Short mmCIF file of C-alpha atoms and ligand atoms in Angstrom, two decimals:
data_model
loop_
_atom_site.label_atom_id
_atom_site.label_comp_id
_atom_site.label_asym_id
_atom_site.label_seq_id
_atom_site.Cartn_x
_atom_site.Cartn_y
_atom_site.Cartn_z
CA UNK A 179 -103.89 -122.61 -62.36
CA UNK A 180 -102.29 -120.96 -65.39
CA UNK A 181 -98.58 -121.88 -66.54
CA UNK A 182 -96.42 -118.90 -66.49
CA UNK A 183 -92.44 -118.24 -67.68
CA UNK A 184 -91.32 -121.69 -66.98
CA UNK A 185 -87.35 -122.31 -65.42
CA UNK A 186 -84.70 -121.94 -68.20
CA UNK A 187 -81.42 -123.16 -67.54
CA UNK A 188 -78.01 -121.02 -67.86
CA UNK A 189 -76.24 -121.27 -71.12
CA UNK A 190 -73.53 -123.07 -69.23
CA UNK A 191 -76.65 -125.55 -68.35
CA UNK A 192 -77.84 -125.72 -71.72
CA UNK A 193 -74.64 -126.55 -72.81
CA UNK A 194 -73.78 -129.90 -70.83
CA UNK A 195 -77.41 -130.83 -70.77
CA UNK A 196 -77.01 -130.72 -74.91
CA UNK A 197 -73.70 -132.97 -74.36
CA UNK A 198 -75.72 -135.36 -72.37
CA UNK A 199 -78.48 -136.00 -74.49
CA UNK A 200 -76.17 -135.77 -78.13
CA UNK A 201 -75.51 -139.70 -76.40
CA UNK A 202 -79.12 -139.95 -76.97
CA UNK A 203 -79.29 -141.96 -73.96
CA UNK A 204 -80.77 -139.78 -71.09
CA UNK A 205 -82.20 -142.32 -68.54
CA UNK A 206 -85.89 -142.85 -69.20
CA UNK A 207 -86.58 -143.10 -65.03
CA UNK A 208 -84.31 -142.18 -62.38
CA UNK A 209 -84.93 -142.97 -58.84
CA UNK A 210 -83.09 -141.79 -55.99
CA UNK A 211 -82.90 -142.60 -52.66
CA UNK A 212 -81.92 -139.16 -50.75
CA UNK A 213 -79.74 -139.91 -47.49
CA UNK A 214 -77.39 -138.11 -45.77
CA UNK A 215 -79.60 -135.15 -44.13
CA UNK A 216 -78.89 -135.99 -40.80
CA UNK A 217 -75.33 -136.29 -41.10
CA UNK A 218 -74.53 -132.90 -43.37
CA UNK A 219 -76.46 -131.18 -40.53
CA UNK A 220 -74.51 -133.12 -37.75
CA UNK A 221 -71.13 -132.09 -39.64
CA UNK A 222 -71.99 -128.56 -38.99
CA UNK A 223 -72.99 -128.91 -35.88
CA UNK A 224 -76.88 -128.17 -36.65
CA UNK A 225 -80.09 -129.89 -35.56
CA UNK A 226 -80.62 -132.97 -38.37
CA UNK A 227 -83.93 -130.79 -39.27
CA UNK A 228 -81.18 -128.03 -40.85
CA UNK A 229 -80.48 -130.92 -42.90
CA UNK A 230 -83.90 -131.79 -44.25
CA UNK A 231 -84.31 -128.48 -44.47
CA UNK A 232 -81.29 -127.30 -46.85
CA UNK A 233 -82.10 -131.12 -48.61
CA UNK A 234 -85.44 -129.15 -50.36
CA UNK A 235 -83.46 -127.07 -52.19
CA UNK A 236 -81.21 -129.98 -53.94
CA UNK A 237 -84.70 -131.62 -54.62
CA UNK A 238 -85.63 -128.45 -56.37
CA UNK A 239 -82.64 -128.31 -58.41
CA UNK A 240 -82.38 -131.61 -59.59
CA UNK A 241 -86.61 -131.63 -60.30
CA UNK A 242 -85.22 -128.72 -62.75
CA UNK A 243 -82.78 -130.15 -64.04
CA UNK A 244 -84.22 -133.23 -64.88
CA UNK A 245 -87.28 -131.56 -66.21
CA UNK A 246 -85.18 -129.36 -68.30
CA UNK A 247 -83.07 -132.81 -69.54
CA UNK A 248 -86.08 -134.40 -70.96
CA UNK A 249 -85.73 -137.28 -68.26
CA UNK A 250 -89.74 -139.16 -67.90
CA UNK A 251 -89.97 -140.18 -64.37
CA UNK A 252 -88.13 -139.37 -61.57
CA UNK A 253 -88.80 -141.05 -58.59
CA UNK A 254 -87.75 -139.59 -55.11
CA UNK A 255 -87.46 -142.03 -51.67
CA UNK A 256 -88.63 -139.36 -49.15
CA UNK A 257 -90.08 -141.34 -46.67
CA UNK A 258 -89.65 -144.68 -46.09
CA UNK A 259 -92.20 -147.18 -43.96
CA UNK A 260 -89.45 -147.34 -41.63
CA UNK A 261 -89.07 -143.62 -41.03
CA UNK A 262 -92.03 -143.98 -39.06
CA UNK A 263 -89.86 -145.20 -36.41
CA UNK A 264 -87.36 -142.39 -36.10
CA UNK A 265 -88.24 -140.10 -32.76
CA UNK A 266 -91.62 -138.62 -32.87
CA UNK A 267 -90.59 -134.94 -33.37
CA UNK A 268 -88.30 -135.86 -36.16
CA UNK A 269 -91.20 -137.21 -38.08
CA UNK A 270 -93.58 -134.52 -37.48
CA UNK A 271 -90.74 -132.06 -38.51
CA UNK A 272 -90.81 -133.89 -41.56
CA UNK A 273 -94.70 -134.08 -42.05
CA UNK A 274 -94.69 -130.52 -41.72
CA UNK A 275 -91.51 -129.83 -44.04
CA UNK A 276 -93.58 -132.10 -46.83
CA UNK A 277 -96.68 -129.88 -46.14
CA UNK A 278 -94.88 -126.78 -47.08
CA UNK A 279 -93.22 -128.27 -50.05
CA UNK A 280 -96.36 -129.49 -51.63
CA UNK A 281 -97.56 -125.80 -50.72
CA UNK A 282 -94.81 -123.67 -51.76
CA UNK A 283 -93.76 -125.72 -55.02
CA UNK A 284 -97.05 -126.80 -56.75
CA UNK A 285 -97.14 -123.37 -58.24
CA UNK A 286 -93.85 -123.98 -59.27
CA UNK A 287 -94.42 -127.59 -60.49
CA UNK A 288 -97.02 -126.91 -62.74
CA UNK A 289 -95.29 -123.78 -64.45
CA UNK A 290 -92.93 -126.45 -65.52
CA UNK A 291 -95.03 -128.65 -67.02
CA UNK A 292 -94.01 -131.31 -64.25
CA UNK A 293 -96.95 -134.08 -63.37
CA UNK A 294 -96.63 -135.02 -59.71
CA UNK A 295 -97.70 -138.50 -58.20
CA UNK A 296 -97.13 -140.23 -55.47
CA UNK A 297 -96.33 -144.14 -54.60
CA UNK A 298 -96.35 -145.56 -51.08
CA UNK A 299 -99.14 -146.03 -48.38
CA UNK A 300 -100.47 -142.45 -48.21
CA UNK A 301 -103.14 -143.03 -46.07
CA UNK A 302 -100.55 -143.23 -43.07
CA UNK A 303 -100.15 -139.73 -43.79
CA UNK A 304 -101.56 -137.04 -42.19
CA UNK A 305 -104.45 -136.00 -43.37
CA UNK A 306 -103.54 -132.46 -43.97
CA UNK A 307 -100.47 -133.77 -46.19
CA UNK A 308 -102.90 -136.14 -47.93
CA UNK A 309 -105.69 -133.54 -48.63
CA UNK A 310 -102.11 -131.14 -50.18
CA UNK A 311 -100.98 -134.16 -52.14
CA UNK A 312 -103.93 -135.24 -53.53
CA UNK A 313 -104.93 -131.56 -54.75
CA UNK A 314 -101.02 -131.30 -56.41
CA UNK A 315 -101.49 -134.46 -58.24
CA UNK A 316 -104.62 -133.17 -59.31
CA UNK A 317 -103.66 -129.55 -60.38
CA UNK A 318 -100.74 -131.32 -62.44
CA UNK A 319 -102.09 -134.75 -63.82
CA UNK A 320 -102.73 -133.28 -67.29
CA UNK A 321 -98.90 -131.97 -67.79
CA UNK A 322 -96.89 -133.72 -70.20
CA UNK A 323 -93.32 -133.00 -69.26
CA UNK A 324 -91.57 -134.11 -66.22
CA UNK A 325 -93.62 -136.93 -63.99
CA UNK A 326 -92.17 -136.54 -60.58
CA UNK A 327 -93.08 -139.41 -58.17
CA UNK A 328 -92.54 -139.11 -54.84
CA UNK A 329 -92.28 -142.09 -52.72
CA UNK A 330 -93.47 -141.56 -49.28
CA UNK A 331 -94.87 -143.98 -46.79
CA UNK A 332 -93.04 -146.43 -48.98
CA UNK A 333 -91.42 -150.02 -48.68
CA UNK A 334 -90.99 -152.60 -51.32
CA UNK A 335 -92.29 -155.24 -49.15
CA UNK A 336 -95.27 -152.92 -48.10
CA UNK A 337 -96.07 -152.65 -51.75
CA UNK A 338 -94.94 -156.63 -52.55
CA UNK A 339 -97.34 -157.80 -49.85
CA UNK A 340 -100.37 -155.22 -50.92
CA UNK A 341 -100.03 -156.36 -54.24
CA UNK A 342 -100.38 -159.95 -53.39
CA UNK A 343 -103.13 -159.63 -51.25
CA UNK A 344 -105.01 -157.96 -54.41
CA UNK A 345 -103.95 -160.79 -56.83
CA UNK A 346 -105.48 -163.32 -53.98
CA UNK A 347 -108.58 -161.02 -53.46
CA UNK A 348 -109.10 -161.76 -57.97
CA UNK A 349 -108.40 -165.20 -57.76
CA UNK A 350 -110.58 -166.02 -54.69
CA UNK A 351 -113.45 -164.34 -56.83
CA UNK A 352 -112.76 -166.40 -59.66
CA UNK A 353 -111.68 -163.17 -61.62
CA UNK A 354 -107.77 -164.67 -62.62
CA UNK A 355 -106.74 -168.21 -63.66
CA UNK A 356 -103.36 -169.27 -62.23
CA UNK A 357 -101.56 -169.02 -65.28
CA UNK A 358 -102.96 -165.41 -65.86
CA UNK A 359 -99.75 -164.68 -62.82
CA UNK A 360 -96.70 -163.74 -64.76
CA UNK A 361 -94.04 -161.06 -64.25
CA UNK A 362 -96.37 -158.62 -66.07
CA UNK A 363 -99.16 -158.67 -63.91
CA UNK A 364 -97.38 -158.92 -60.97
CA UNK A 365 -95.87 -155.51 -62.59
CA UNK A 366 -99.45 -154.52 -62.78
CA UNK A 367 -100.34 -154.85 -59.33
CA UNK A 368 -97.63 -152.31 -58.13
CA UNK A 369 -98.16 -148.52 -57.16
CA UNK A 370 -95.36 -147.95 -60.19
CA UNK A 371 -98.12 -149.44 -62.80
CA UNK A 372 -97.83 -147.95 -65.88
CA UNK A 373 -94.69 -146.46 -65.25
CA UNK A 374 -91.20 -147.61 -66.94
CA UNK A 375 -88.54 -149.72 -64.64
CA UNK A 376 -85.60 -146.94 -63.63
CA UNK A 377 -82.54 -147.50 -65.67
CA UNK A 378 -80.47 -145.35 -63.37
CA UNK A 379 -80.33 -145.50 -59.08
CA UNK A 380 -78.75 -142.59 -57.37
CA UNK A 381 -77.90 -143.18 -53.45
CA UNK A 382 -76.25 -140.50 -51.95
CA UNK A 383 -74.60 -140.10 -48.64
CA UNK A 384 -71.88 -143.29 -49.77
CA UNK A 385 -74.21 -145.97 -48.73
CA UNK A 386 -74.36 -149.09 -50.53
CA UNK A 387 -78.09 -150.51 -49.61
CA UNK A 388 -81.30 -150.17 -51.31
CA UNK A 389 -83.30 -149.71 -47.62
CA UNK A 390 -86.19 -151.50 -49.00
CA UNK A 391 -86.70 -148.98 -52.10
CA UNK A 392 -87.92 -150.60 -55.44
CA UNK A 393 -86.84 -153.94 -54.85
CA UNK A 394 -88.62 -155.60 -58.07
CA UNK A 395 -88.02 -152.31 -60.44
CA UNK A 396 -84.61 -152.15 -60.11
CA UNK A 397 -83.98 -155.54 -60.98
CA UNK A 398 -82.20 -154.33 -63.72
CA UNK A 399 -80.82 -150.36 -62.83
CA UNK A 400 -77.57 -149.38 -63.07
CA UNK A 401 -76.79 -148.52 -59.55
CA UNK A 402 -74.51 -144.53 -58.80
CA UNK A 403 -73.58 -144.01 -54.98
CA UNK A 404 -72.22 -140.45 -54.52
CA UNK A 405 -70.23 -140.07 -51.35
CA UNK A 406 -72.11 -136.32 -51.38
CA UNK A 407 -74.62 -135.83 -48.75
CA UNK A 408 -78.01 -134.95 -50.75
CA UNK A 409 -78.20 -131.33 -49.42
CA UNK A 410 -75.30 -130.76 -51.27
CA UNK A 411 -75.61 -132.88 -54.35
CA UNK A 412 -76.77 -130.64 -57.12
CA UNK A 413 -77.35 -130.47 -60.85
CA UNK A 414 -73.83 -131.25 -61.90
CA UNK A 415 -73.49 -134.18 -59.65
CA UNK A 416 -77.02 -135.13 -61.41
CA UNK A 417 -74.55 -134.56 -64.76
CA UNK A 418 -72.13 -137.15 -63.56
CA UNK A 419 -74.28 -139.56 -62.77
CA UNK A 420 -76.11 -139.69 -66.02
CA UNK A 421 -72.72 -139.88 -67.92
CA UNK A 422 -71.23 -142.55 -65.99
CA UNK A 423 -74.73 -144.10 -67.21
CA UNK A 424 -74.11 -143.70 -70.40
CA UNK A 425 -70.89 -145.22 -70.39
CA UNK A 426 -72.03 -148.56 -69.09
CA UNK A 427 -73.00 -151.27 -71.16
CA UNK A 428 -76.09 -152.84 -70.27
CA UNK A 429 -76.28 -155.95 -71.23
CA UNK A 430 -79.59 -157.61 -69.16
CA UNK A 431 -77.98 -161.20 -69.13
CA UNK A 432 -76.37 -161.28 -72.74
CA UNK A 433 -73.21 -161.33 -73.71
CA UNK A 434 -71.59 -157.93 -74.94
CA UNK A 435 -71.44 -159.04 -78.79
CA UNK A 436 -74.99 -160.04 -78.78
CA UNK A 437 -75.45 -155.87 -77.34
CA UNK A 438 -73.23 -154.99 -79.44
CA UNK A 439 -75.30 -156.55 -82.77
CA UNK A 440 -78.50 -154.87 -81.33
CA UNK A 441 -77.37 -151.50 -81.05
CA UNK A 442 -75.93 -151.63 -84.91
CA UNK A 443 -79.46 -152.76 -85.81
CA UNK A 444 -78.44 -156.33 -86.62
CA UNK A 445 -80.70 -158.67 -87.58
CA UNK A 446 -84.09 -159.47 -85.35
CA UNK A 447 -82.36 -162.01 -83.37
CA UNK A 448 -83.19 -164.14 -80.35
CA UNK A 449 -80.70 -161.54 -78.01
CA UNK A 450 -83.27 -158.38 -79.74
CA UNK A 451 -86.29 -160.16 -78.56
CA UNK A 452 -84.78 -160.69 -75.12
CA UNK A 453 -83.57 -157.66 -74.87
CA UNK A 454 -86.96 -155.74 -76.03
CA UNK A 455 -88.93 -158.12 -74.06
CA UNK A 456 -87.18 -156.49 -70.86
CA UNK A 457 -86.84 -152.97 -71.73
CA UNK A 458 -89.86 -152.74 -73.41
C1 LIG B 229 -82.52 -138.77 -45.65
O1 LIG B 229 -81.59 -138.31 -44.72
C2 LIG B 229 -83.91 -138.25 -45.36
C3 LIG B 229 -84.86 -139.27 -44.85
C4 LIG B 229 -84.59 -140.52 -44.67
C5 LIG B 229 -86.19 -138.81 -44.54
P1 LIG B 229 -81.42 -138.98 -43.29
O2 LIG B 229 -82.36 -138.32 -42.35
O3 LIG B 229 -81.56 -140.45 -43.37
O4 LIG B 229 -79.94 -138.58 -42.94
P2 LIG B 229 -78.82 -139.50 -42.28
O5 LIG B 229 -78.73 -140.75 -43.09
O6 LIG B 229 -79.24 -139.76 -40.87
O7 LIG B 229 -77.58 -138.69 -42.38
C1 LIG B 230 -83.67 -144.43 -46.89
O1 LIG B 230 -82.85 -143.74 -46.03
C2 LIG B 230 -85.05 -143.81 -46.90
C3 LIG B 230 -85.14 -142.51 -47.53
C4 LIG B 230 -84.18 -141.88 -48.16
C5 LIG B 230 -86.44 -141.91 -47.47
P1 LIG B 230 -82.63 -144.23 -44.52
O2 LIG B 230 -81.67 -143.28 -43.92
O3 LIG B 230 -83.94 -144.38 -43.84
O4 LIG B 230 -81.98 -145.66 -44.74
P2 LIG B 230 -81.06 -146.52 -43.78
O5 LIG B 230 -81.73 -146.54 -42.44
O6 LIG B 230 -79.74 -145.84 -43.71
O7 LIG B 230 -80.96 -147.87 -44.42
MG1 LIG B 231 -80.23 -141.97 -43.73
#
């Protein structure tokens, strides 16, 4: 598939996403879990599969936006392990809303230079969605811009407990010594491999709870709850977000002077090691 006349954003756009990255801090991976489709639909008196319906369009706009930002990896929650459970036709209204998606935006995706993967256990999925996916991941995997990671069929402790299983499976062959087993290789044995820890969480929909989403990456995110349901949180809520980020100090155990010392290029210290050690 060719890449045609990719998304430009407005001058207004242009303008605050120029603000935002002057800081020269524009979060490296943001994750976000999307909530609050049932309930925006509810408020208006409309079937919860308006909701999911109107939420494509804010995934569209912040995909855009962030792709347009410079932003790495954005990873979206769109289907948790646990969704399984939610009445039958509600799930296969959301099977099929994926399906489209992945049908109607690929085009789109790759225009932008976006690479799409996907994290979570995807062989739950139906096949049809799997046989979409698989084909979008491959159309895109050679773009260099955006990487846009959808979680779906996703839990932490799904992925904790797969990941342990494999590290048995190496040692029982005599591949791994016990002391091979440190944070890094545990790191290694999740479906985010490769990718870097998200520095910023968004939660929409005002609830404070990570609903088993990233448990061991976001050890160290700085955590944004919008009260906003997601089909109406947009681009400039996005904008918010990433400058409340940039206002907070992180300071990944240390104390501030110590931060402080590292960002004025101070002198390699214990604190610079620490602190590189973690955010690589
Ligand atoms: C998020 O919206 C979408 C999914 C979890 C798939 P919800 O469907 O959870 O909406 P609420 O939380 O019931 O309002
Ligand atoms: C989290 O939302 C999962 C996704 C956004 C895909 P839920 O609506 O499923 O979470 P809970 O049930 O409110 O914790
Ligand atoms: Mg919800």
């Amino acid at each position: 598939m060719k890449r045609r006349s990719p998304n430009r954003p407005t001058a207004e756009d242009k303008k605050i996403q120029e603000g935002l990255r002057s800081s020269g801090n524009i979060p490296v991976h943001i994750a976000v879990i999307m909530d609050g489709n049932g309930r925006w639909a509810t408020e208006r008196s409309l079937p919860r599969v308006a909701g999911h319906n109107e939420g494509v369009g804010s995934v569209r706009d912040i995909v855009e936006a962030c792709g347009q930002l410079g932003v790495g990896h954005l990873t979206l929650y769109a289907f948790s392990t646990e969704n399984w459970n939610r009445p039958r036709e509600e799930v296969s209204t959301l099977m099929r809303l994926l399906l489209n998606s992945l049908q109607n935006e690929t085009d789109k995706l790759h225009q932008n230079n976006v690479r799409l993967t996907a994290i979570g256990d995807i062989e739950k999925l139906p096949v049809k969605v799997q046989d979409k996916l698989a084909q979008a991941i491959s159309i895109t995997k050679n773009n260099t811009g955006l990487t846009l990671n959808l979680a779906l069929s996703y839990s932490s402790r799904w992925e904790i407990a797969q990941a342990v299983r494999s590290i048995v499976r190496k040692a029982q062959k005599g591949e791994i010594e016990l002391d091979d087993i440190d944070e890094s290789f545990i790191a290694d044995h999740l479906t985010t491999k490769g990718m870097p820890e998200p520095d910023l969480l968004i939660r929409t929909s005002g609830e404070y709870r990570l609903s088993n989403f990233m448990l061991w990456q976001l050890a160290y995110a700085e955590l944004y709850i919008s009260p906003k349901f997601w089909p109406e949180f947009h681009r400039k809520d996005l904008y918010e977000a990433i400058k409340d980020f940039q206002k907070r100090e992180r300071r990944f155990g240390l104390v501030s002077e110590q931060v402080r010392r590292r960002k004025n290029g101070g002198e390699k210290s214990l604190a610079n090691k620490i602190f590189e050690s973690i955010t690589g």
